[in-house]
Amino acid sequence: MSPQAPKPTTDKPKTTWNAQTIRAMVKRRTGKRACWWQIKVALAIWAGKDIVGVAATGAGKTLSFWIPILMAQEEGLHKTIIVVTPLNLLGKQNSSLLNDGDIAAGKYSVVTISPELLNDEPCKVLWNNAKFASRLMYMVFDEGHCVSQWGQTFRNEYLHVGTIRYLLPNTIPFYVASATLPQSILRDVSEILRLRPSQLEHIIRSNDRPNINLVIRPIEHALESYNDLAFLIPEGWKEGDPPPKKFAVFMDNTTHTEAATKAIHKRLPPHLRNKIRWFHATMTNQYRDENLEAFRKGEIWGLFVTDAFGMVRLRLNSFQILINRYFLLYRALTFPT
């Protein structure tokens, strides 16, 4: 039977937490104004509930991760939270900290970890550490849809992350955050993570973005020709013209990513072909970091990418065209200038 964790609040909390006090605290600590749905998430976690939170990209889900731990700090409580992220880089950075004992010692208030590391041996030792378990306040599953979608494809470890529910005190809240959780995916996620039905709150906002236009284009040419992507470099474009609209094209594997890049290169003079590049998980972290920065600055016009790019935090105005190429159609999201 799982041990019982102490509630995040004390018998006599220093603060009566409500919308007004939370908003004032967040403003003082971060300089930001907490939205009502972020406050609802914080109050639900503070009450020990599991949360399913859906909000549009850019709506402030990340800030909602931190508000309850800030509340605990205001109460003088020494607490830790764990954020499970699909970004391998962030997860790997914590591997050495686990082995060094810094996390078990409570040195950090926030620990970001990958699903692969979550079930690794150092973490199993951590979950059995009663002192650490007593400090653990809640767990966040960022990009929560990946638990189902990626777990059933190329990151099988996601299907096993729910076993942690049996290793930790059963009162520790799980917060599943995403911009997209349709009912079929939500059912999978709830089952895999073993969310507690009697202690579960859904905080759902519209994920509609009125500045995004959805366009469907049927494939007209052979897939291997990539001629359906030729519009990304307009016919007749020549050096000296305004740069083409910035774009990112999602491909289904690394081979197609590189092949599509080379196909589009043929529409540019040789000395400008480095303006269009590929981006996938086999590239070095340095390469990916440098290319992301160049893309943000406009030094690169376009990227052909795999899902490794999908979890990167980019502002919507970082690109004007986003294409998701699957099955026999393109789904193109065009961003007005």
Coordinates of C-alpha atoms in Angstrom, one line a residue:
M1 CA 0.0 0.0 0.0
S2 CA 1.4 3.4 -0.9
P3 CA 2.4 5.7 2.0
Q4 CA 0.3 8.8 2.6
A5 CA 1.9 12.1 1.7
P6 CA 1.3 15.2 3.9
K7 CA -1.0 17.7 2.3
P8 CA 0.7 20.7 0.7
T9 CA -1.0 23.1 3.2
T10 CA -0.5 23.3 6.9
D11 CA -3.3 23.2 9.5
K12 CA -3.0 27.0 9.8
P13 CA -1.7 28.3 6.5
K14 CA -0.2 31.7 6.6
T15 CA -2.3 32.8 3.6
T16 CA -5.9 32.3 2.7
W17 CA -5.4 31.3 -0.9
N18 CA -8.0 32.6 -3.3
A19 CA -8.0 34.4 -6.7
Q20 CA -7.0 37.7 -5.2
T21 CA -4.1 36.4 -3.0
I22 CA -2.7 34.2 -5.7
R23 CA -2.8 36.9 -8.3
A24 CA -1.0 39.3 -6.0
M25 CA 1.6 36.7 -5.1
V26 CA 2.3 35.8 -8.7
K27 CA 2.6 39.4 -9.7
R28 CA 5.1 40.0 -6.9
R29 CA 7.1 36.9 -7.6
T30 CA 7.1 36.8 -11.4
G31 CA 5.8 40.2 -12.7
K32 CA 3.0 38.4 -14.5
R33 CA -0.8 38.6 -13.9
A34 CA -2.2 35.1 -13.4
C35 CA -5.3 34.3 -15.5
W36 CA -8.4 32.8 -13.9
W37 CA -7.8 29.3 -15.4
Q38 CA -4.2 29.3 -14.0
I39 CA -5.6 30.2 -10.6
K40 CA -8.1 27.3 -10.9
V41 CA -5.3 24.9 -11.6
A42 CA -3.3 26.2 -8.6
L43 CA -6.2 25.9 -6.2
A44 CA -7.1 22.4 -7.4
I45 CA -3.5 21.2 -7.0
W46 CA -3.4 22.8 -3.6
A47 CA -6.5 20.8 -2.7
G48 CA -4.7 17.6 -3.7
K49 CA -6.6 16.9 -7.0
D50 CA -5.4 15.5 -10.2
I51 CA -5.8 18.0 -13.1
V52 CA -6.4 17.7 -16.8
G53 CA -5.6 21.2 -18.2
V54 CA -6.2 22.2 -21.8
A55 CA -5.4 25.6 -23.2
A56 CA -4.2 27.0 -26.5
T57 CA -0.6 27.2 -27.4
G58 CA 0.8 30.4 -25.8
A59 CA -2.0 30.7 -23.2
G60 CA 0.3 30.3 -20.3
K61 CA 0.3 26.6 -19.4
T62 CA 4.0 26.8 -18.2
L63 CA 3.2 29.5 -15.6
S64 CA 0.4 27.3 -14.3
F65 CA 3.1 24.7 -13.5
W66 CA 4.9 27.0 -11.1
I67 CA 2.1 28.7 -9.2
P68 CA 1.4 26.0 -6.6
I69 CA 5.1 25.6 -5.8
L70 CA 5.3 29.3 -5.3
M71 CA 2.4 29.1 -2.9
A72 CA 4.2 26.4 -0.9
Q73 CA 7.3 28.6 -0.7
E74 CA 5.2 31.5 0.6
E75 CA 4.0 29.1 3.3
G76 CA 7.6 28.3 4.2
L77 CA 7.2 24.7 3.0
H78 CA 10.3 22.9 1.5
K79 CA 8.6 21.2 -1.5
T80 CA 9.7 19.8 -4.9
I81 CA 7.8 19.2 -8.1
I82 CA 8.6 17.0 -11.1
V83 CA 7.9 18.1 -14.7
V84 CA 7.9 15.2 -17.1
T85 CA 8.8 16.6 -20.5
P86 CA 9.1 15.0 -24.0
L87 CA 12.3 17.1 -24.5
N88 CA 15.1 14.6 -24.2
L89 CA 17.7 17.3 -23.7
L90 CA 16.1 18.6 -20.6
G91 CA 15.6 15.2 -19.2
K92 CA 19.2 14.1 -19.8
Q93 CA 20.5 17.2 -18.1
N94 CA 19.1 15.9 -14.8
S95 CA 20.6 12.4 -15.1
S96 CA 23.9 13.4 -13.5
L97 CA 22.0 15.3 -10.8
L98 CA 20.2 12.1 -9.9
N99 CA 23.4 10.2 -9.7
D100 CA 25.1 13.0 -7.6
G101 CA 22.2 12.9 -5.1
D102 CA 21.4 16.6 -5.4
I103 CA 17.7 15.9 -6.2
A104 CA 17.2 13.4 -3.4
A105 CA 18.8 15.9 -1.1
G106 CA 16.1 18.5 -1.9
K107 CA 18.4 20.9 -3.5
Y108 CA 15.9 21.9 -6.3
S109 CA 12.3 23.0 -6.2
V110 CA 11.7 22.0 -9.8
V111 CA 13.1 18.9 -11.5
T112 CA 12.5 18.4 -15.2
I113 CA 12.8 14.8 -16.4
S114 CA 12.2 12.7 -19.5
P115 CA 9.9 9.7 -19.5
E116 CA 12.8 7.4 -20.2
L117 CA 14.6 8.6 -17.1
L118 CA 11.5 8.4 -15.0
N119 CA 11.6 4.6 -15.0
D120 CA 15.3 4.3 -14.9
E121 CA 17.1 2.8 -11.9
P122 CA 18.3 6.1 -10.3
C123 CA 14.7 7.3 -10.2
K124 CA 13.5 4.1 -8.7
V125 CA 15.9 4.6 -5.9
L126 CA 14.6 8.2 -5.6
W127 CA 10.9 7.1 -5.3
N128 CA 11.8 4.7 -2.5
N129 CA 13.4 7.6 -0.6
A130 CA 10.8 8.4 2.1
K131 CA 12.3 11.8 2.8
F132 CA 12.1 12.8 -0.9
A133 CA 8.6 11.4 -1.2
S134 CA 7.5 13.6 1.7
R135 CA 8.7 16.7 -0.1
L136 CA 7.2 15.8 -3.5
M137 CA 4.2 18.1 -3.9
Y138 CA 2.9 17.2 -7.4
M139 CA 3.9 16.0 -10.9
V140 CA 3.4 17.7 -14.2
F141 CA 3.1 15.9 -17.5
D142 CA 3.9 18.6 -20.1
E143 CA 2.5 18.0 -23.6
G144 CA 0.3 15.3 -22.0
H145 CA -1.0 14.0 -25.3
C146 CA 2.4 12.5 -25.9
V147 CA 1.7 9.9 -23.2
S148 CA -0.7 8.3 -25.6
Q149 CA 0.4 9.3 -29.1
W150 CA 4.1 8.9 -28.7
G151 CA 3.8 6.0 -26.3
Q152 CA 2.1 4.0 -29.0
T153 CA 4.7 4.8 -31.7
F154 CA 8.4 5.7 -31.1
R155 CA 8.7 6.4 -27.3
N156 CA 7.3 3.3 -25.7
E157 CA 8.5 4.4 -22.3
Y158 CA 5.5 6.8 -22.1
L159 CA 3.2 3.8 -21.8
H160 CA 4.9 2.8 -18.5
V161 CA 5.1 6.2 -16.7
G162 CA 1.9 5.4 -14.8
T163 CA 3.7 2.8 -12.7
I164 CA 5.0 5.6 -10.7
R165 CA 1.5 6.0 -9.2
Y166 CA 2.2 2.8 -7.3
L167 CA 5.6 3.9 -6.1
L168 CA 4.6 7.3 -4.7
P169 CA 2.2 8.4 -2.0
N170 CA -1.3 8.1 -3.6
T171 CA -2.2 11.6 -2.6
I172 CA 0.3 13.3 -4.8
P173 CA -1.5 15.2 -7.6
F174 CA -0.8 14.6 -11.3
Y175 CA -1.2 17.6 -13.6
V176 CA -1.7 16.7 -17.3
A177 CA -1.2 19.8 -19.5
S178 CA -1.8 20.0 -23.2
A179 CA -3.1 22.2 -26.0
T180 CA -4.8 19.2 -27.6
L181 CA -6.5 16.3 -25.7
P182 CA -9.5 14.9 -27.7
Q183 CA -11.6 12.4 -25.8
S184 CA -9.9 9.3 -27.3
I185 CA -6.5 10.5 -26.3
L186 CA -7.7 11.7 -22.9
R187 CA -9.1 8.2 -22.1
D188 CA -5.7 6.7 -22.9
V189 CA -3.8 9.2 -20.9
S190 CA -6.1 8.9 -17.9
E191 CA -5.7 5.1 -17.9
I192 CA -1.9 5.1 -18.4
L193 CA -1.3 7.7 -15.7
R194 CA -4.0 6.1 -13.4
L195 CA -5.6 9.5 -12.7
R196 CA -7.9 9.3 -9.7
P197 CA -11.5 9.7 -10.9
S198 CA -12.8 10.8 -7.5
Q199 CA -10.0 13.4 -7.3
L200 CA -10.0 14.6 -10.9
E201 CA -10.8 18.1 -12.2
H202 CA -10.9 19.1 -15.8
I203 CA -10.0 22.7 -16.6
I204 CA -10.6 23.1 -20.3
R205 CA -10.2 26.3 -22.3
S206 CA -10.7 26.7 -26.0
N207 CA -7.6 25.9 -28.0
D208 CA -8.8 27.9 -31.0
R209 CA -6.3 30.4 -32.4
P210 CA -8.2 32.9 -34.6
N211 CA -5.0 34.1 -36.3
I212 CA -4.4 30.6 -37.7
N213 CA -6.0 29.5 -41.0
L214 CA -6.3 25.8 -41.8
V215 CA -5.8 24.8 -45.4
I216 CA -5.9 21.3 -46.9
R217 CA -4.1 20.6 -50.1
P218 CA -4.4 17.4 -52.0
I219 CA -1.2 15.8 -53.3
E220 CA -0.9 16.4 -57.1
H221 CA 2.6 15.0 -57.8
A222 CA 4.6 11.9 -56.9
L223 CA 5.4 11.9 -53.2
E224 CA 9.1 11.4 -53.8
S225 CA 9.3 14.4 -56.1
Y226 CA 8.3 16.9 -53.3
N227 CA 6.9 19.1 -56.1
D228 CA 3.8 19.8 -54.0
L229 CA 6.1 21.8 -51.7
A230 CA 7.6 23.9 -54.5
F231 CA 5.3 26.8 -53.6
L232 CA 7.5 27.5 -50.6
I233 CA 10.0 29.1 -52.9
P234 CA 7.7 31.0 -55.3
E235 CA 8.1 30.5 -59.1
G236 CA 10.4 33.2 -60.5
W237 CA 11.9 34.1 -57.1
K238 CA 15.4 35.6 -57.6
E239 CA 18.1 36.9 -55.4
G240 CA 17.3 40.5 -54.4
D241 CA 13.6 39.7 -54.0
P242 CA 12.1 39.8 -50.5
P243 CA 12.9 36.5 -48.7
P244 CA 10.3 33.7 -49.0
K245 CA 7.8 33.3 -46.1
K246 CA 9.4 31.5 -43.2
F247 CA 8.2 27.9 -42.9
A248 CA 8.6 24.7 -41.1
V249 CA 7.5 21.4 -42.7
F250 CA 7.0 18.3 -40.5
M251 CA 8.0 15.0 -42.2
D252 CA 7.4 11.5 -41.0
N253 CA 11.1 10.4 -40.7
T254 CA 14.6 11.7 -41.0
T255 CA 15.1 10.2 -44.5
H256 CA 12.2 12.2 -45.9
T257 CA 13.3 15.3 -44.0
E258 CA 16.7 15.3 -45.8
A259 CA 15.3 14.3 -49.2
A260 CA 12.7 17.1 -49.1
T261 CA 15.3 19.7 -48.1
K262 CA 17.6 18.7 -51.0
A263 CA 14.6 18.9 -53.4
I264 CA 13.8 22.4 -52.4
H265 CA 17.5 23.3 -52.6
K266 CA 17.2 22.9 -56.4
R267 CA 15.0 25.9 -56.5
L268 CA 17.7 28.2 -55.1
P269 CA 21.2 29.2 -56.3
P270 CA 23.9 27.1 -54.6
H271 CA 25.1 29.9 -52.3
L272 CA 21.6 30.3 -50.8
R273 CA 20.8 26.7 -50.2
N274 CA 21.9 26.8 -46.6
K275 CA 18.9 29.1 -46.0
I276 CA 16.8 25.8 -46.0
R277 CA 17.9 23.1 -43.6
W278 CA 16.7 19.9 -42.0
F279 CA 16.2 19.4 -38.2
H280 CA 15.8 16.0 -36.5
A281 CA 16.8 14.0 -33.5
T282 CA 20.0 12.6 -34.9
M283 CA 21.6 16.0 -35.1
T284 CA 23.8 17.2 -32.3
N285 CA 22.4 19.5 -29.6
Q286 CA 24.8 22.2 -30.8
Y287 CA 23.5 22.0 -34.3
R288 CA 19.9 22.1 -33.3
D289 CA 20.5 25.0 -30.9
E290 CA 22.4 27.0 -33.6
N291 CA 19.7 26.4 -36.2
L292 CA 16.9 27.3 -33.9
E293 CA 18.6 30.6 -33.1
A294 CA 19.2 31.3 -36.8
F295 CA 15.6 30.5 -37.5
R296 CA 14.4 32.9 -34.9
K297 CA 16.6 35.6 -36.2
G298 CA 15.5 35.1 -39.8
E299 CA 18.9 33.9 -41.0
I300 CA 17.3 30.6 -42.0
W301 CA 14.1 30.8 -44.2
G302 CA 12.8 27.3 -43.7
L303 CA 13.3 24.0 -41.9
F304 CA 12.2 20.4 -42.8
V305 CA 11.8 18.7 -39.4
T306 CA 10.6 15.6 -37.5
D307 CA 8.7 15.5 -34.2
A308 CA 12.0 16.5 -32.5
F309 CA 11.1 20.0 -33.6
G310 CA 7.5 19.8 -32.4
M311 CA 8.2 20.3 -28.7
V312 CA 10.4 23.3 -29.3
R313 CA 9.0 26.5 -27.7
L314 CA 8.7 28.9 -30.6
R315 CA 6.5 32.0 -30.8
L316 CA 3.8 31.8 -33.4
N317 CA 5.3 34.7 -35.2
S318 CA 8.6 32.8 -35.7
F319 CA 7.1 31.4 -38.9
Q320 CA 4.4 32.1 -41.4
I321 CA 3.7 28.7 -42.8
L322 CA 3.6 25.4 -40.9
I323 CA 3.0 22.2 -42.9
N324 CA 2.2 18.8 -41.5
R325 CA 2.7 16.2 -44.2
Y326 CA 1.0 12.9 -43.5
F327 CA -1.0 10.3 -45.5
L328 CA -1.8 11.8 -48.8
L329 CA -2.4 15.4 -48.0
Y330 CA -0.8 18.5 -46.6
R331 CA -2.3 20.3 -43.6
A332 CA -0.9 23.9 -43.9
L333 CA -1.3 26.4 -41.1
T334 CA -0.6 29.9 -42.5
F335 CA 0.1 32.8 -40.3
P336 CA -1.0 36.3 -41.6
T337 CA 1.8 38.8 -41.9

